[in-house]
Amino acid sequence: MTSLMIEQFTCRQDNFGVILHDPLTGETASIDAPDGSRIAGRLGDDGWKLTHLFITHHHPDHVEGIPALVASYSPQVIGPEAEASRISGLTRTVSDGDTFEFAGRAVEVISTPGHTSGHVCFYIADEALLFAGDTLFALGCGRLFEGSPADMFGSLNRLGGLPDDTRVYCGHEYTQANGRFAISVDPDNEILAKRIAEIADLRSRRLPTLPTTIGFEKRTNPFMRTGDAAIRKQLGMESSSDLEVFTELRRRKDSF
Ligand SMILES: [Zn+2]
């Protein structure tokens, strides 16, 4: 089995478009639909026909392209059951633990509430691939628009349980801003400092900083490092619970 081809590109302000393509079957998926014409343009450049849309959550910058893509390609549109009433055009709804097939691979649905109440991530174990939407970002996590800190903390813990070599694609290019916050609470983390220098170089050349990996985020993303002694000392929270540390990190980031 050859690997899936993956195209990542920026659209709108700072959204990522991600297209998956299997050269053997021709099956092609877009992760979310931030911009229908931009996604259709990329598909057209490659001569690919969209067969699937995987929708992570209901925010307009993730679903607005659905109608145009449905009109052009009639793909299966797969998205969270818990947000079905807020996403028009879904042809199949999924919940935590569901699996469906894409190009002969099992795609596992992981419920990750926090950013929105029904947010889901899509995990393809055969390819060590995670599509994290607006739950996990490189060096950060999504804002809590609908869920509690405990919801998001639980969601990140679940993603942190995936294999370290899992490649992570996210909904936005937020890495540079996230890095500025991360180093403020984890100033002695040498791996993080090196990463921040790499990010500055990539961004100066207008290159994406993603994908990242689960293992790398566990060493550099403060929201996945709530047990780290140095971060706790920096926050003055040596004896707090992991959830309390997470909650304080999210609170600080919101006004950073
Ligand atoms: Zn969102």
Short mmCIF file of N, CA and C in Angstrom, two decimals, residues 92-222:
data_model
loop_
_atom_site.label_atom_id
_atom_site.label_comp_id
_atom_site.label_asym_id
_atom_site.label_seq_id
_atom_site.Cartn_x
_atom_site.Cartn_y
_atom_site.Cartn_z
N ARG A 92 -23.11 12.18 6.43
CA ARG A 92 -22.89 11.14 7.41
C ARG A 92 -22.40 11.79 8.70
N THR A 93 -23.02 11.43 9.83
CA THR A 93 -22.58 11.98 11.11
C THR A 93 -21.83 10.90 11.88
N VAL A 94 -20.84 11.35 12.65
CA VAL A 94 -19.99 10.42 13.39
C VAL A 94 -19.82 10.91 14.83
N SER A 95 -19.53 9.96 15.70
CA SER A 95 -19.33 10.23 17.13
C SER A 95 -18.06 9.54 17.59
N ASP A 96 -17.69 9.82 18.83
CA ASP A 96 -16.45 9.28 19.38
C ASP A 96 -16.37 7.76 19.22
N GLY A 97 -15.24 7.29 18.72
CA GLY A 97 -15.01 5.85 18.58
C GLY A 97 -15.49 5.28 17.26
N ASP A 98 -16.26 6.04 16.50
CA ASP A 98 -16.68 5.55 15.18
C ASP A 98 -15.46 5.42 14.27
N THR A 99 -15.54 4.47 13.36
CA THR A 99 -14.53 4.41 12.30
C THR A 99 -15.24 4.32 10.96
N PHE A 100 -14.61 4.88 9.96
CA PHE A 100 -15.12 4.72 8.60
C PHE A 100 -13.91 4.51 7.70
N GLU A 101 -14.18 4.13 6.45
CA GLU A 101 -13.08 3.79 5.57
C GLU A 101 -12.81 4.91 4.59
N PHE A 102 -11.54 5.18 4.39
CA PHE A 102 -11.12 6.09 3.33
C PHE A 102 -9.94 5.45 2.61
N ALA A 103 -10.09 5.20 1.35
CA ALA A 103 -9.00 4.63 0.53
C ALA A 103 -8.40 3.38 1.18
N GLY A 104 -9.26 2.55 1.73
CA GLY A 104 -8.81 1.28 2.30
C GLY A 104 -8.21 1.40 3.68
N ARG A 105 -8.18 2.60 4.24
CA ARG A 105 -7.68 2.80 5.60
C ARG A 105 -8.85 3.08 6.55
N ALA A 106 -8.69 2.65 7.81
CA ALA A 106 -9.67 3.00 8.82
C ALA A 106 -9.38 4.41 9.34
N VAL A 107 -10.42 5.23 9.32
CA VAL A 107 -10.32 6.58 9.91
C VAL A 107 -11.08 6.55 11.23
N GLU A 108 -10.39 6.86 12.31
CA GLU A 108 -11.01 6.81 13.63
C GLU A 108 -11.43 8.21 14.06
N VAL A 109 -12.62 8.30 14.63
CA VAL A 109 -13.15 9.58 15.10
C VAL A 109 -12.87 9.70 16.59
N ILE A 110 -12.22 10.81 16.96
CA ILE A 110 -11.92 11.07 18.37
C ILE A 110 -12.66 12.35 18.78
N SER A 111 -13.55 12.23 19.74
CA SER A 111 -14.28 13.40 20.22
C SER A 111 -13.35 14.26 21.07
N THR A 112 -13.26 15.56 20.73
CA THR A 112 -12.35 16.46 21.45
C THR A 112 -13.06 17.77 21.79
N PRO A 113 -14.03 17.73 22.70
CA PRO A 113 -14.74 18.96 23.06
C PRO A 113 -13.81 19.97 23.74
N GLY A 114 -14.20 21.23 23.67
CA GLY A 114 -13.41 22.29 24.29
C GLY A 114 -13.49 23.56 23.46
N HIS A 115 -12.92 23.50 22.25
CA HIS A 115 -13.01 24.65 21.34
C HIS A 115 -14.48 24.87 20.95
N THR A 116 -15.12 23.80 20.49
CA THR A 116 -16.58 23.75 20.39
C THR A 116 -17.05 22.50 21.12
N SER A 117 -18.35 22.43 21.38
CA SER A 117 -18.85 21.33 22.22
C SER A 117 -18.80 19.98 21.52
N GLY A 118 -18.86 19.99 20.17
CA GLY A 118 -18.91 18.71 19.46
C GLY A 118 -17.71 18.44 18.57
N HIS A 119 -16.65 19.19 18.75
CA HIS A 119 -15.46 19.06 17.89
C HIS A 119 -14.96 17.62 17.83
N VAL A 120 -14.59 17.17 16.63
CA VAL A 120 -13.97 15.85 16.49
C VAL A 120 -12.65 15.98 15.73
N CYS A 121 -11.73 15.05 16.03
CA CYS A 121 -10.49 14.90 15.27
C CYS A 121 -10.56 13.60 14.50
N PHE A 122 -9.79 13.50 13.44
CA PHE A 122 -9.76 12.30 12.59
C PHE A 122 -8.36 11.71 12.63
N TYR A 123 -8.29 10.41 12.94
CA TYR A 123 -7.00 9.73 13.14
C TYR A 123 -6.91 8.53 12.21
N ILE A 124 -5.84 8.47 11.43
CA ILE A 124 -5.61 7.34 10.53
C ILE A 124 -4.36 6.62 11.02
N ALA A 125 -4.56 5.55 11.79
CA ALA A 125 -3.44 4.85 12.43
C ALA A 125 -2.48 4.28 11.39
N ASP A 126 -3.02 3.75 10.27
CA ASP A 126 -2.18 3.14 9.24
C ASP A 126 -1.15 4.11 8.68
N GLU A 127 -1.47 5.39 8.74
CA GLU A 127 -0.58 6.41 8.17
C GLU A 127 0.06 7.27 9.26
N ALA A 128 -0.24 6.96 10.53
CA ALA A 128 0.24 7.79 11.65
C ALA A 128 -0.09 9.26 11.41
N LEU A 129 -1.37 9.52 11.13
CA LEU A 129 -1.83 10.86 10.77
C LEU A 129 -2.98 11.29 11.66
N LEU A 130 -2.90 12.52 12.16
CA LEU A 130 -4.01 13.10 12.93
C LEU A 130 -4.39 14.44 12.33
N PHE A 131 -5.69 14.64 12.15
CA PHE A 131 -6.20 15.94 11.72
C PHE A 131 -6.92 16.54 12.92
N ALA A 132 -6.28 17.55 13.51
CA ALA A 132 -6.67 18.02 14.85
C ALA A 132 -7.60 19.22 14.82
N GLY A 133 -7.90 19.76 13.63
CA GLY A 133 -8.82 20.91 13.57
C GLY A 133 -8.33 22.04 14.45
N ASP A 134 -9.22 22.57 15.28
CA ASP A 134 -8.85 23.68 16.17
C ASP A 134 -8.74 23.21 17.62
N THR A 135 -8.43 21.92 17.83
CA THR A 135 -8.21 21.43 19.20
C THR A 135 -6.75 21.60 19.60
N LEU A 136 -5.87 20.93 18.88
CA LEU A 136 -4.43 21.01 19.17
C LEU A 136 -3.75 21.79 18.05
N PHE A 137 -2.97 22.80 18.45
CA PHE A 137 -2.12 23.52 17.49
C PHE A 137 -0.67 23.27 17.86
N ALA A 138 0.23 23.54 16.93
CA ALA A 138 1.65 23.50 17.27
C ALA A 138 1.92 24.54 18.36
N LEU A 139 2.44 24.08 19.48
CA LEU A 139 2.78 24.91 20.64
C LEU A 139 1.56 25.55 21.32
N GLY A 140 0.35 25.12 20.98
CA GLY A 140 -0.82 25.72 21.63
C GLY A 140 -2.04 24.83 21.52
N CYS A 141 -3.18 25.39 21.90
CA CYS A 141 -4.46 24.68 21.73
C CYS A 141 -5.54 25.70 21.43
N GLY A 142 -6.70 25.21 21.02
CA GLY A 142 -7.79 26.09 20.62
C GLY A 142 -8.37 26.87 21.79
N ARG A 143 -8.95 28.01 21.48
CA ARG A 143 -9.66 28.77 22.51
C ARG A 143 -10.90 28.01 22.95
N LEU A 144 -11.32 28.27 24.17
CA LEU A 144 -12.48 27.57 24.72
C LEU A 144 -13.74 28.38 24.47
N PHE A 145 -14.31 28.21 23.27
CA PHE A 145 -15.53 28.95 22.95
C PHE A 145 -16.77 28.31 23.56
N GLU A 146 -16.80 26.99 23.62
CA GLU A 146 -18.01 26.31 24.10
C GLU A 146 -17.76 25.34 25.25
N GLY A 147 -16.53 24.93 25.43
CA GLY A 147 -16.26 23.91 26.45
C GLY A 147 -15.54 24.49 27.65
N SER A 148 -15.37 23.66 28.67
CA SER A 148 -14.69 24.06 29.89
C SER A 148 -13.20 23.72 29.77
N PRO A 149 -12.38 24.29 30.67
CA PRO A 149 -10.98 23.86 30.70
C PRO A 149 -10.86 22.34 30.86
N ALA A 150 -11.72 21.76 31.69
CA ALA A 150 -11.64 20.30 31.89
C ALA A 150 -11.92 19.55 30.58
N ASP A 151 -12.86 20.07 29.78
CA ASP A 151 -13.14 19.43 28.47
C ASP A 151 -11.87 19.43 27.61
N MET A 152 -11.26 20.60 27.46
CA MET A 152 -10.09 20.70 26.58
C MET A 152 -8.91 19.93 27.14
N PHE A 153 -8.74 19.98 28.44
CA PHE A 153 -7.65 19.23 29.07
C PHE A 153 -7.80 17.73 28.79
N GLY A 154 -9.04 17.24 28.90
CA GLY A 154 -9.30 15.84 28.59
C GLY A 154 -9.05 15.52 27.13
N SER A 155 -9.42 16.45 26.26
CA SER A 155 -9.22 16.24 24.82
C SER A 155 -7.74 16.17 24.48
N LEU A 156 -6.96 17.08 25.04
CA LEU A 156 -5.51 17.07 24.75
C LEU A 156 -4.85 15.82 25.33
N ASN A 157 -5.33 15.38 26.48
CA ASN A 157 -4.78 14.15 27.06
C ASN A 157 -5.03 12.96 26.14
N ARG A 158 -6.19 12.93 25.54
CA ARG A 158 -6.48 11.81 24.62
C ARG A 158 -5.55 11.87 23.41
N LEU A 159 -5.37 13.05 22.84
CA LEU A 159 -4.48 13.16 21.69
C LEU A 159 -3.04 12.83 22.09
N GLY A 160 -2.69 13.21 23.31
CA GLY A 160 -1.34 12.91 23.81
C GLY A 160 -1.09 11.42 23.98
N GLY A 161 -2.16 10.63 24.02
CA GLY A 161 -2.01 9.19 24.13
C GLY A 161 -1.75 8.49 22.81
N LEU A 162 -1.80 9.24 21.70
CA LEU A 162 -1.49 8.65 20.39
C LEU A 162 0.02 8.47 20.28
N PRO A 163 0.46 7.60 19.37
CA PRO A 163 1.91 7.36 19.24
C PRO A 163 2.68 8.65 18.96
N ASP A 164 3.89 8.72 19.53
CA ASP A 164 4.70 9.94 19.40
C ASP A 164 4.97 10.32 17.95
N ASP A 165 5.06 9.34 17.07
CA ASP A 165 5.42 9.66 15.68
C ASP A 165 4.20 10.08 14.84
N THR A 166 3.04 10.23 15.47
CA THR A 166 1.85 10.67 14.73
C THR A 166 2.05 12.08 14.19
N ARG A 167 1.91 12.24 12.89
CA ARG A 167 2.01 13.58 12.28
C ARG A 167 0.68 14.31 12.50
N VAL A 168 0.78 15.56 12.90
CA VAL A 168 -0.41 16.33 13.28
C VAL A 168 -0.59 17.51 12.33
N TYR A 169 -1.74 17.54 11.66
CA TYR A 169 -2.13 18.68 10.84
C TYR A 169 -3.22 19.45 11.59
N CYS A 170 -3.14 20.77 11.57
CA CYS A 170 -4.04 21.61 12.36
C CYS A 170 -4.78 22.59 11.46
N GLY A 171 -5.77 23.26 12.05
CA GLY A 171 -6.62 24.15 11.27
C GLY A 171 -6.04 25.51 10.97
N HIS A 172 -5.01 25.92 11.72
CA HIS A 172 -4.48 27.28 11.55
C HIS A 172 -2.97 27.33 11.69
N GLU A 173 -2.38 28.34 11.05
CA GLU A 173 -0.96 28.65 11.23
C GLU A 173 -0.85 29.66 12.38
N TYR A 174 -0.79 29.16 13.60
CA TYR A 174 -0.70 30.02 14.79
C TYR A 174 0.63 29.81 15.51
N THR A 175 1.55 29.05 14.91
CA THR A 175 2.69 28.55 15.67
C THR A 175 3.57 29.66 16.22
N GLN A 176 3.80 30.71 15.43
CA GLN A 176 4.73 31.74 15.88
C GLN A 176 4.19 32.47 17.12
N ALA A 177 2.92 32.86 17.07
CA ALA A 177 2.32 33.52 18.24
C ALA A 177 2.26 32.57 19.43
N ASN A 178 1.92 31.30 19.17
CA ASN A 178 1.91 30.32 20.26
C ASN A 178 3.28 30.18 20.88
N GLY A 179 4.32 30.23 20.05
CA GLY A 179 5.68 30.08 20.56
C GLY A 179 6.07 31.20 21.51
N ARG A 180 5.60 32.41 21.20
CA ARG A 180 5.93 33.54 22.09
C ARG A 180 5.35 33.30 23.49
N PHE A 181 4.13 32.76 23.52
CA PHE A 181 3.55 32.46 24.83
C PHE A 181 4.27 31.27 25.48
N ALA A 182 4.52 30.24 24.69
CA ALA A 182 5.12 29.01 25.25
C ALA A 182 6.45 29.31 25.94
N ILE A 183 7.28 30.13 25.31
CA ILE A 183 8.61 30.39 25.90
C ILE A 183 8.48 31.27 27.14
N SER A 184 7.38 32.03 27.24
CA SER A 184 7.20 32.88 28.43
C SER A 184 6.91 32.06 29.68
N VAL A 185 6.33 30.87 29.50
CA VAL A 185 6.03 30.02 30.66
C VAL A 185 6.99 28.85 30.79
N ASP A 186 7.85 28.67 29.79
CA ASP A 186 8.79 27.52 29.77
C ASP A 186 10.14 28.01 29.25
N PRO A 187 10.70 29.05 29.90
CA PRO A 187 11.84 29.79 29.31
C PRO A 187 13.13 28.99 29.21
N ASP A 188 13.26 27.92 29.98
CA ASP A 188 14.53 27.18 29.96
C ASP A 188 14.47 25.92 29.09
N ASN A 189 13.39 25.76 28.35
CA ASN A 189 13.22 24.58 27.50
C ASN A 189 14.03 24.76 26.20
N GLU A 190 15.16 24.07 26.12
CA GLU A 190 16.07 24.28 24.98
C GLU A 190 15.48 23.77 23.67
N ILE A 191 14.70 22.70 23.75
CA ILE A 191 14.07 22.18 22.52
C ILE A 191 13.07 23.21 21.99
N LEU A 192 12.35 23.83 22.91
CA LEU A 192 11.39 24.87 22.52
C LEU A 192 12.11 26.08 21.93
N ALA A 193 13.20 26.50 22.55
CA ALA A 193 13.95 27.66 22.03
C ALA A 193 14.45 27.39 20.62
N LYS A 194 14.93 26.17 20.39
CA LYS A 194 15.42 25.82 19.06
C LYS A 194 14.27 25.83 18.05
N ARG A 195 13.15 25.31 18.48
CA ARG A 195 11.96 25.28 17.62
C ARG A 195 11.52 26.71 17.26
N ILE A 196 11.57 27.60 18.21
CA ILE A 196 11.15 28.98 17.96
C ILE A 196 12.05 29.65 16.92
N ALA A 197 13.34 29.34 16.98
CA ALA A 197 14.27 29.87 15.98
C ALA A 197 13.93 29.30 14.59
N GLU A 198 13.61 28.01 14.55
CA GLU A 198 13.24 27.38 13.27
C GLU A 198 11.96 28.00 12.72
N ILE A 199 11.00 28.26 13.61
CA ILE A 199 9.72 28.86 13.20
C ILE A 199 9.95 30.23 12.57
N ALA A 200 10.80 31.03 13.22
CA ALA A 200 11.08 32.37 12.70
C ALA A 200 11.66 32.29 11.30
N ASP A 201 12.54 31.33 11.10
CA ASP A 201 13.15 31.15 9.78
C ASP A 201 12.11 30.72 8.75
N LEU A 202 11.28 29.73 9.12
CA LEU A 202 10.24 29.26 8.19
C LEU A 202 9.27 30.38 7.82
N ARG A 203 8.83 31.14 8.83
CA ARG A 203 7.84 32.19 8.58
C ARG A 203 8.43 33.34 7.76
N SER A 204 9.73 33.60 7.96
CA SER A 204 10.35 34.68 7.19
C SER A 204 10.40 34.30 5.70
N ARG A 205 10.36 32.99 5.44
CA ARG A 205 10.31 32.52 4.05
C ARG A 205 8.89 32.13 3.64
N ARG A 206 7.91 32.50 4.46
CA ARG A 206 6.49 32.24 4.21
C ARG A 206 6.19 30.76 4.03
N LEU A 207 6.93 29.92 4.75
CA LEU A 207 6.70 28.48 4.70
C LEU A 207 5.88 28.06 5.91
N PRO A 208 5.09 26.99 5.79
CA PRO A 208 4.29 26.52 6.93
C PRO A 208 5.17 25.88 8.01
N THR A 209 4.70 25.96 9.24
CA THR A 209 5.42 25.33 10.36
C THR A 209 4.85 23.95 10.67
N LEU A 210 3.85 23.53 9.96
CA LEU A 210 3.19 22.24 10.19
C LEU A 210 3.44 21.30 9.01
N PRO A 211 3.30 20.00 9.20
CA PRO A 211 2.78 19.34 10.40
C PRO A 211 3.81 19.27 11.53
N THR A 212 3.27 19.01 12.72
CA THR A 212 4.11 18.71 13.86
C THR A 212 3.90 17.24 14.19
N THR A 213 4.41 16.79 15.33
CA THR A 213 4.12 15.42 15.77
C THR A 213 3.66 15.45 17.22
N ILE A 214 2.95 14.41 17.62
CA ILE A 214 2.51 14.30 19.01
C ILE A 214 3.71 14.31 19.95
N GLY A 215 4.75 13.55 19.62
CA GLY A 215 5.91 13.47 20.51
C GLY A 215 6.59 14.81 20.67
N PHE A 216 6.67 15.56 19.58
CA PHE A 216 7.32 16.87 19.64
C PHE A 216 6.49 17.84 20.47
N GLU A 217 5.17 17.81 20.30
CA GLU A 217 4.31 18.69 21.10
C GLU A 217 4.42 18.37 22.58
N LYS A 218 4.57 17.08 22.91
CA LYS A 218 4.68 16.73 24.33
C LYS A 218 5.97 17.28 24.95
N ARG A 219 6.94 17.62 24.12
CA ARG A 219 8.18 18.18 24.65
C ARG A 219 8.22 19.70 24.58
N THR A 220 7.30 20.31 23.83
CA THR A 220 7.40 21.76 23.62
C THR A 220 6.11 22.54 23.87
N ASN A 221 4.96 21.90 23.85
CA ASN A 221 3.66 22.60 23.95
C ASN A 221 3.24 22.68 25.42
N PRO A 222 3.21 23.87 26.00
CA PRO A 222 2.94 23.95 27.45
C PRO A 222 1.62 23.33 27.85
#
